[in-house]
PDB file of C-alpha atoms in Angstrom:
ATOM      1  CA  UNK A 218     108.255 149.356  84.485  1.00 85.00           C
ATOM      2  CA  UNK A 219     107.460 146.011  86.129  1.00 80.00           C
ATOM      3  CA  UNK A 220     110.230 145.203  88.558  1.00 94.00           C
ATOM      4  CA  UNK A 221     111.490 143.870  91.860  1.00 97.00           C
ATOM      5  CA  UNK A 222     113.733 146.246  93.780  1.00 97.00           C
ATOM      6  CA  UNK A 223     116.039 145.609  96.714  1.00 98.00           C
ATOM      7  CA  UNK A 224     117.882 147.952  99.035  1.00 98.00           C
ATOM      8  CA  UNK A 225     120.653 148.291  99.812  1.00 98.00           C
ATOM      9  CA  UNK A 226     122.529 146.715  96.924  1.00 97.00           C
ATOM     10  CA  UNK A 227     125.737 146.450  98.930  1.00 98.00           C
ATOM     11  CA  UNK A 228     126.189 146.309 102.673  1.00 97.00           C
ATOM     12  CA  UNK A 229     129.178 145.761 104.929  1.00 97.00           C
ATOM     13  CA  UNK A 230     128.364 145.354 108.591  1.00 96.00           C
ATOM     14  CA  UNK A 231     129.718 143.894 111.807  1.00 97.00           C
ATOM     15  CA  UNK A 232     128.707 140.822 113.732  1.00 97.00           C
ATOM     16  CA  UNK A 233     125.606 141.325 115.849  1.00 97.00           C
ATOM     17  CA  UNK A 234     124.380 144.590 114.358  1.00 97.00           C
ATOM     18  CA  UNK A 235     120.756 144.165 113.304  1.00 97.00           C
ATOM     19  CA  UNK A 236     119.980 144.915 109.678  1.00 97.00           C
ATOM     20  CA  UNK A 237     117.075 144.872 107.265  1.00 98.00           C
ATOM     21  CA  UNK A 238     117.151 144.344 103.515  1.00 98.00           C
ATOM     22  CA  UNK A 239     114.055 145.676 101.829  1.00 98.00           C
ATOM     23  CA  UNK A 240     112.291 144.141  98.844  1.00 98.00           C
ATOM     24  CA  UNK A 241     109.452 145.647  96.869  1.00 98.00           C
ATOM     25  CA  UNK A 242     107.584 144.574  93.736  1.00 97.00           C
ATOM     26  CA  UNK A 243     105.138 146.530  91.608  1.00 96.00           C
ATOM     27  CA  UNK A 244     103.591 143.612  89.711  1.00 96.00           C
ATOM     28  CA  UNK A 245     100.846 142.803  92.243  1.00 95.00           C
ATOM     29  CA  UNK A 246     102.360 139.349  92.749  1.00 95.00           C
ATOM     30  CA  UNK A 247     100.997 137.194  95.541  1.00 95.00           C
ATOM     31  CA  UNK A 248     104.117 135.134  96.141  1.00 96.00           C
ATOM     32  CA  UNK A 249     107.467 136.442  97.315  1.00 97.00           C
ATOM     33  CA  UNK A 250     110.680 134.699  98.369  1.00 97.00           C
ATOM     34  CA  UNK A 251     114.150 135.310  99.670  1.00 98.00           C
ATOM     35  CA  UNK A 252     117.192 133.356  98.515  1.00 98.00           C
ATOM     36  CA  UNK A 253     120.861 133.354  99.294  1.00 98.00           C
ATOM     37  CA  UNK A 254     123.434 132.450  96.678  1.00 97.00           C
ATOM     38  CA  UNK A 255     126.792 130.980  97.631  1.00 95.00           C
ATOM     39  CA  UNK A 256     129.436 129.512  95.307  1.00 90.00           C
ATOM     40  CA  UNK A 257     128.875 125.814  94.683  1.00 88.00           C
ATOM     41  CA  UNK A 258     125.604 125.792  96.594  1.00 91.00           C
ATOM     42  CA  UNK A 259     123.295 127.428  94.092  1.00 92.00           C
ATOM     43  CA  UNK A 260     120.263 129.371  95.226  1.00 95.00           C
ATOM     44  CA  UNK A 261     118.830 128.341  98.562  1.00 96.00           C
ATOM     45  CA  UNK A 262     115.441 129.529  99.660  1.00 95.00           C
ATOM     46  CA  UNK A 263     115.342 131.259 103.044  1.00 97.00           C
ATOM     47  CA  UNK A 264     111.670 132.137 103.424  1.00 96.00           C
ATOM     48  CA  UNK A 265     108.702 132.456 101.152  1.00 94.00           C
ATOM     49  CA  UNK A 266     105.325 134.141 101.422  1.00 95.00           C
ATOM     50  CA  UNK A 267     102.092 133.137  99.769  1.00 93.00           C
ATOM     51  CA  UNK A 268     100.237 136.330 100.656  1.00 93.00           C
ATOM     52  CA  UNK A 269      99.995 139.117 103.206  1.00 94.00           C
ATOM     53  CA  UNK A 270     100.653 137.762 106.708  1.00 93.00           C
ATOM     54  CA  UNK A 271     101.349 134.260 105.321  1.00 93.00           C
ATOM     55  CA  UNK A 272     104.978 133.172 105.416  1.00 95.00           C
ATOM     56  CA  UNK A 273     106.806 129.869 105.716  1.00 93.00           C
ATOM     57  CA  UNK A 274     110.338 128.618 106.098  1.00 94.00           C
ATOM     58  CA  UNK A 275     112.410 127.636 103.140  1.00 92.00           C
ATOM     59  CA  UNK A 276     115.461 125.416 103.263  1.00 92.00           C
ATOM     60  CA  UNK A 277     117.821 127.693 105.251  1.00 95.00           C
ATOM     61  CA  UNK A 278     115.744 129.921 107.587  1.00 97.00           C
ATOM     62  CA  UNK A 279     118.040 129.916 110.630  1.00 97.00           C
ATOM     63  CA  UNK A 280     119.196 133.393 111.591  1.00 97.00           C
ATOM     64  CA  UNK A 281     116.632 135.208 109.444  1.00 98.00           C
ATOM     65  CA  UNK A 282     113.204 136.741 109.942  1.00 98.00           C
ATOM     66  CA  UNK A 283     110.672 138.052 107.467  1.00 98.00           C
ATOM     67  CA  UNK A 284     107.366 139.855 107.529  1.00 95.00           C
ATOM     68  CA  UNK A 285     104.685 140.492 104.913  1.00 97.00           C
ATOM     69  CA  UNK A 286     102.471 143.320 106.111  1.00 97.00           C
ATOM     70  CA  UNK A 287     101.810 144.670 102.642  1.00 97.00           C
ATOM     71  CA  UNK A 288     101.469 142.786  99.386  1.00 97.00           C
ATOM     72  CA  UNK A 289     104.247 144.667  97.646  1.00 97.00           C
ATOM     73  CA  UNK A 290     106.904 144.486 100.395  1.00 98.00           C
ATOM     74  CA  UNK A 291     108.803 141.573 101.881  1.00 98.00           C
ATOM     75  CA  UNK A 292     111.736 142.685 104.074  1.00 98.00           C
ATOM     76  CA  UNK A 293     114.452 140.305 105.256  1.00 98.00           C
ATOM     77  CA  UNK A 294     115.684 140.874 108.787  1.00 98.00           C
ATOM     78  CA  UNK A 295     118.933 139.671 110.299  1.00 98.00           C
ATOM     79  CA  UNK A 296     118.587 140.227 114.047  1.00 96.00           C
ATOM     80  CA  UNK A 297     122.191 139.324 114.888  1.00 97.00           C
ATOM     81  CA  UNK A 298     124.229 138.821 111.715  1.00 98.00           C
ATOM     82  CA  UNK A 299     127.187 136.465 111.758  1.00 97.00           C
ATOM     83  CA  UNK A 300     130.043 136.015 109.251  1.00 97.00           C
ATOM     84  CA  UNK A 301     128.439 132.843 107.851  1.00 97.00           C
ATOM     85  CA  UNK A 302     125.602 135.029 106.578  1.00 98.00           C
ATOM     86  CA  UNK A 303     127.975 136.778 104.219  1.00 98.00           C
ATOM     87  CA  UNK A 304     126.347 136.068 100.883  1.00 98.00           C
ATOM     88  CA  UNK A 305     124.494 137.403  97.849  1.00 98.00           C
ATOM     89  CA  UNK A 306     120.786 137.735  98.598  1.00 98.00           C
ATOM     90  CA  UNK A 307     117.965 137.765  96.076  1.00 98.00           C
ATOM     91  CA  UNK A 308     114.337 138.621  96.531  1.00 98.00           C
ATOM     92  CA  UNK A 309     111.841 137.198  94.034  1.00 97.00           C
ATOM     93  CA  UNK A 310     108.140 137.384  93.311  1.00 97.00           C
ATOM     94  CA  UNK A 311     105.658 135.409  91.242  1.00 95.00           C
ATOM     95  CA  UNK A 312     102.030 135.304  90.295  1.00 92.00           C
ATOM     96  CA  UNK A 313      99.493 133.166  92.111  1.00 90.00           C
ATOM     97  CA  UNK A 314      99.561 129.660  90.669  1.00 86.00           C
ATOM     98  CA  UNK A 315     102.843 130.312  88.827  1.00 88.00           C
ATOM     99  CA  UNK A 316     105.299 129.988  91.643  1.00 88.00           C
ATOM    100  CA  UNK A 317     107.864 128.362  89.361  1.00 89.00           C
ATOM    101  CA  UNK A 318     108.107 131.570  87.278  1.00 92.00           C
ATOM    102  CA  UNK A 319     109.956 133.837  89.653  1.00 95.00           C
ATOM    103  CA  UNK A 320     111.061 137.390  88.931  1.00 96.00           C
ATOM    104  CA  UNK A 321     114.231 138.215  90.778  1.00 97.00           C
ATOM    105  CA  UNK A 322     115.460 141.473  92.196  1.00 98.00           C
ATOM    106  CA  UNK A 323     118.969 142.767  91.423  1.00 97.00           C
ATOM    107  CA  UNK A 324     120.541 141.207  94.514  1.00 98.00           C
ATOM    108  CA  UNK A 325     122.118 142.502  97.716  1.00 98.00           C
ATOM    109  CA  UNK A 326     125.753 141.730  98.443  1.00 98.00           C
ATOM    110  CA  UNK A 327     126.129 141.412 102.226  1.00 98.00           C
ATOM    111  CA  UNK A 328     129.433 141.145 104.048  1.00 98.00           C
ATOM    112  CA  UNK A 329     129.478 140.509 107.805  1.00 98.00           C
ATOM    113  CA  UNK A 330     132.852 141.015 109.497  1.00 97.00           C
TER     114      UNK A 330
ATOM    115  CA  UNK B 644     112.899 117.770 101.913  1.00 72.00           C
ATOM    116  CA  UNK B 645     113.501 117.919  98.211  1.00 81.00           C
ATOM    117  CA  UNK B 646     117.014 117.180  96.984  1.00 88.00           C
ATOM    118  CA  UNK B 647     118.149 118.423  93.576  1.00 94.00           C
ATOM    119  CA  UNK B 648     121.476 117.402  92.083  1.00 96.00           C
ATOM    120  CA  UNK B 649     122.823 119.213  89.010  1.00 97.00           C
ATOM    121  CA  UNK B 650     125.674 118.102  86.750  1.00 97.00           C
ATOM    122  CA  UNK B 651     128.130 119.067  85.512  1.00 97.00           C
ATOM    123  CA  UNK B 652     129.229 121.972  87.689  1.00 96.00           C
ATOM    124  CA  UNK B 653     131.229 123.445  84.804  1.00 97.00           C
ATOM    125  CA  UNK B 654     130.896 122.924  81.074  1.00 98.00           C
ATOM    126  CA  UNK B 655     133.119 124.296  78.360  1.00 98.00           C
ATOM    127  CA  UNK B 656     132.155 124.031  74.682  1.00 98.00           C
ATOM    128  CA  UNK B 657     133.136 125.506  71.353  1.00 98.00           C
ATOM    129  CA  UNK B 658     130.768 127.858  69.612  1.00 98.00           C
ATOM    130  CA  UNK B 659     128.304 125.862  67.542  1.00 97.00           C
ATOM    131  CA  UNK B 660     128.502 122.762  69.715  1.00 97.00           C
ATOM    132  CA  UNK B 661     125.647 121.462  71.846  1.00 98.00           C
ATOM    133  CA  UNK B 662     125.517 121.616  75.637  1.00 98.00           C
ATOM    134  CA  UNK B 663     123.557 119.371  77.963  1.00 98.00           C
ATOM    135  CA  UNK B 664     122.942 119.910  81.673  1.00 98.00           C
ATOM    136  CA  UNK B 665     121.203 117.298  83.779  1.00 98.00           C
ATOM    137  CA  UNK B 666     119.312 117.458  87.064  1.00 98.00           C
ATOM    138  CA  UNK B 667     117.935 114.736  89.272  1.00 97.00           C
ATOM    139  CA  UNK B 668     115.361 115.226  91.998  1.00 96.00           C
ATOM    140  CA  UNK B 669     113.972 113.172  94.843  1.00 93.00           C
ATOM    141  CA  UNK B 670     110.348 114.235  95.413  1.00 90.00           C
ATOM    142  CA  UNK B 671     107.977 112.354  93.124  1.00 89.00           C
ATOM    143  CA  UNK B 672     105.279 114.963  93.850  1.00 90.00           C
ATOM    144  CA  UNK B 673     107.253 117.685  92.043  1.00 91.00           C
ATOM    145  CA  UNK B 674     105.521 118.681  88.812  1.00 91.00           C
ATOM    146  CA  UNK B 675     107.163 121.884  87.574  1.00 93.00           C
ATOM    147  CA  UNK B 676     110.745 122.011  86.375  1.00 95.00           C
ATOM    148  CA  UNK B 677     112.002 125.476  85.437  1.00 96.00           C
ATOM    149  CA  UNK B 678     115.448 126.456  84.237  1.00 98.00           C
ATOM    150  CA  UNK B 679     117.039 129.790  85.054  1.00 98.00           C
ATOM    151  CA  UNK B 680     119.965 131.576  83.415  1.00 98.00           C
ATOM    152  CA  UNK B 681     122.179 133.966  85.329  1.00 98.00           C
ATOM    153  CA  UNK B 682     124.647 136.079  83.409  1.00 97.00           C
ATOM    154  CA  UNK B 683     127.682 137.427  85.194  1.00 95.00           C
ATOM    155  CA  UNK B 684     126.682 140.039  87.750  1.00 94.00           C
ATOM    156  CA  UNK B 685     123.006 139.792  86.850  1.00 96.00           C
ATOM    157  CA  UNK B 686     119.906 138.315  88.401  1.00 97.00           C
ATOM    158  CA  UNK B 687     118.584 134.830  87.492  1.00 97.00           C
ATOM    159  CA  UNK B 688     115.967 134.789  84.766  1.00 97.00           C
ATOM    160  CA  UNK B 689     113.570 132.039  83.738  1.00 96.00           C
ATOM    161  CA  UNK B 690     114.399 130.711  80.284  1.00 97.00           C
ATOM    162  CA  UNK B 691     112.214 127.640  79.952  1.00 96.00           C
ATOM    163  CA  UNK B 692     110.108 125.304  82.053  1.00 94.00           C
ATOM    164  CA  UNK B 693     108.372 121.977  81.665  1.00 93.00           C
ATOM    165  CA  UNK B 694     105.431 120.400  83.411  1.00 90.00           C
ATOM    166  CA  UNK B 695     105.264 116.800  84.515  1.00 86.00           C
ATOM    167  CA  UNK B 696     102.657 115.849  81.911  1.00 85.00           C
ATOM    168  CA  UNK B 697     105.027 116.807  79.081  1.00 84.00           C
ATOM    169  CA  UNK B 698     108.116 114.864  78.035  1.00 90.00           C
ATOM    170  CA  UNK B 699     109.849 117.543  75.991  1.00 94.00           C
ATOM    171  CA  UNK B 700     109.557 121.235  75.303  1.00 93.00           C
ATOM    172  CA  UNK B 701     111.471 123.353  72.795  1.00 96.00           C
ATOM    173  CA  UNK B 702     112.024 127.060  72.387  1.00 94.00           C
ATOM    174  CA  UNK B 703     114.312 127.886  69.485  1.00 96.00           C
ATOM    175  CA  UNK B 704     117.791 126.642  70.429  1.00 97.00           C
ATOM    176  CA  UNK B 705     116.896 125.411  73.899  1.00 98.00           C
ATOM    177  CA  UNK B 706     114.924 122.348  74.896  1.00 97.00           C
ATOM    178  CA  UNK B 707     114.008 120.564  78.091  1.00 97.00           C
ATOM    179  CA  UNK B 708     113.403 116.838  78.439  1.00 96.00           C
ATOM    180  CA  UNK B 709     111.821 115.162  81.444  1.00 95.00           C
ATOM    181  CA  UNK B 710     111.899 111.570  82.595  1.00 94.00           C
ATOM    182  CA  UNK B 711     109.496 111.336  85.527  1.00 92.00           C
ATOM    183  CA  UNK B 712     110.100 107.671  86.097  1.00 92.00           C
ATOM    184  CA  UNK B 713     113.819 108.189  86.555  1.00 94.00           C
ATOM    185  CA  UNK B 714     113.291 111.618  88.208  1.00 94.00           C
ATOM    186  CA  UNK B 715     115.624 113.549  86.003  1.00 95.00           C
ATOM    187  CA  UNK B 716     115.328 116.367  83.516  1.00 97.00           C
ATOM    188  CA  UNK B 717     117.827 117.985  81.196  1.00 98.00           C
ATOM    189  CA  UNK B 718     118.484 121.283  79.452  1.00 98.00           C
ATOM    190  CA  UNK B 719     119.750 121.068  75.881  1.00 98.00           C
ATOM    191  CA  UNK B 720     121.267 124.050  74.102  1.00 98.00           C
ATOM    192  CA  UNK B 721     122.062 123.595  70.417  1.00 97.00           C
ATOM    193  CA  UNK B 722     124.285 125.735  68.196  1.00 98.00           C
ATOM    194  CA  UNK B 723     125.770 127.436  71.230  1.00 98.00           C
ATOM    195  CA  UNK B 724     126.853 131.069  70.983  1.00 97.00           C
ATOM    196  CA  UNK B 725     129.173 133.124  73.213  1.00 97.00           C
ATOM    197  CA  UNK B 726     126.138 134.918  74.669  1.00 97.00           C
ATOM    198  CA  UNK B 727     124.961 131.566  76.060  1.00 98.00           C
ATOM    199  CA  UNK B 728     127.866 131.755  78.519  1.00 98.00           C
ATOM    200  CA  UNK B 729     126.271 132.007  81.969  1.00 98.00           C
ATOM    201  CA  UNK B 730     125.361 130.017  85.050  1.00 98.00           C
ATOM    202  CA  UNK B 731     122.337 127.776  84.556  1.00 98.00           C
ATOM    203  CA  UNK B 732     120.168 126.568  87.421  1.00 98.00           C
ATOM    204  CA  UNK B 733     117.522 123.895  87.383  1.00 97.00           C
ATOM    205  CA  UNK B 734     114.736 123.976  89.941  1.00 96.00           C
ATOM    206  CA  UNK B 735     111.787 121.920  91.105  1.00 95.00           C
ATOM    207  CA  UNK B 736     108.677 122.881  93.004  1.00 91.00           C
ATOM    208  CA  UNK B 737     108.910 121.092  96.331  1.00 81.00           C
ATOM    209  CA  UNK B 738     105.939 118.872  97.083  1.00 80.00           C
ATOM    210  CA  UNK B 739     104.234 119.750  93.834  1.00 79.00           C
ATOM    211  CA  UNK B 740     103.262 123.139  95.249  1.00 79.00           C
ATOM    212  CA  UNK B 741     102.462 126.157  93.094  1.00 75.00           C
ATOM    213  CA  UNK B 742     103.106 128.930  95.585  1.00 75.00           C
ATOM    214  CA  UNK B 743     106.777 129.557  95.035  1.00 80.00           C
ATOM    215  CA  UNK B 744     108.560 126.974  97.137  1.00 87.00           C
ATOM    216  CA  UNK B 745     111.392 126.104  94.781  1.00 92.00           C
ATOM    217  CA  UNK B 746     114.475 124.016  95.339  1.00 93.00           C
ATOM    218  CA  UNK B 747     117.374 124.870  93.031  1.00 95.00           C
ATOM    219  CA  UNK B 748     120.279 122.814  91.807  1.00 95.00           C
ATOM    220  CA  UNK B 749     123.857 123.875  92.502  1.00 95.00           C
ATOM    221  CA  UNK B 750     124.309 125.528  89.115  1.00 96.00           C
ATOM    222  CA  UNK B 751     126.362 124.865  85.972  1.00 97.00           C
ATOM    223  CA  UNK B 752     128.868 127.393  84.689  1.00 97.00           C
ATOM    224  CA  UNK B 753     128.666 127.200  80.904  1.00 98.00           C
ATOM    225  CA  UNK B 754     131.465 128.765  78.882  1.00 98.00           C
ATOM    226  CA  UNK B 755     131.141 128.983  75.112  1.00 98.00           C
ATOM    227  CA  UNK B 756     134.450 129.666  73.371  1.00 97.00           C
ATOM    228  CA  UNK B 757     134.317 131.591  70.080  1.00 93.00           C
TER     229      UNK B 757
END
């Protein structure tokens, strides 16, 4: 089954404790992105990747890191999480040339206390 | 950067009525305008999109119109049904790029009352 998976789905952590949210897709998509969703603010892009080892900042990259060492994986790293990073996070992927048609993962609900 | 404004933030209609959601954008280079639907507790899913060289596109009960001169585009849902209740997001491809750099609107919560 073609899909985007994320882990964990739910995470409660404390301020400053490094964490990684994994994202994997099995559709051989070139493009991958991370978004955060907050009430009233819609979906805001954190980082996106056009291919292996090619990443760029989205609209809200502060406090986040990403890497794209393999085509199928695009982990999101929070080196020192803070309460304002409490949010619902989505990973997405899309085919080359069809970046507007994004396939989203199931989401990760992150709470930072 | 690209700025996308979406209105209204909430929309309540009776079953069978039409619903219209409008988005404005700032970057004249943008040329793809997708719409996503997110049901409660689910992930966003693409429902329709329009390119800048097309003024209108229809798919059954949903349609998208685009006015490039005025930089706005709208989602039209006719004969609404309770299963249309969801959050709808418009998006634009920043800078006219095709590699997945999307800017989303703030979302519209649509409620269809039976």
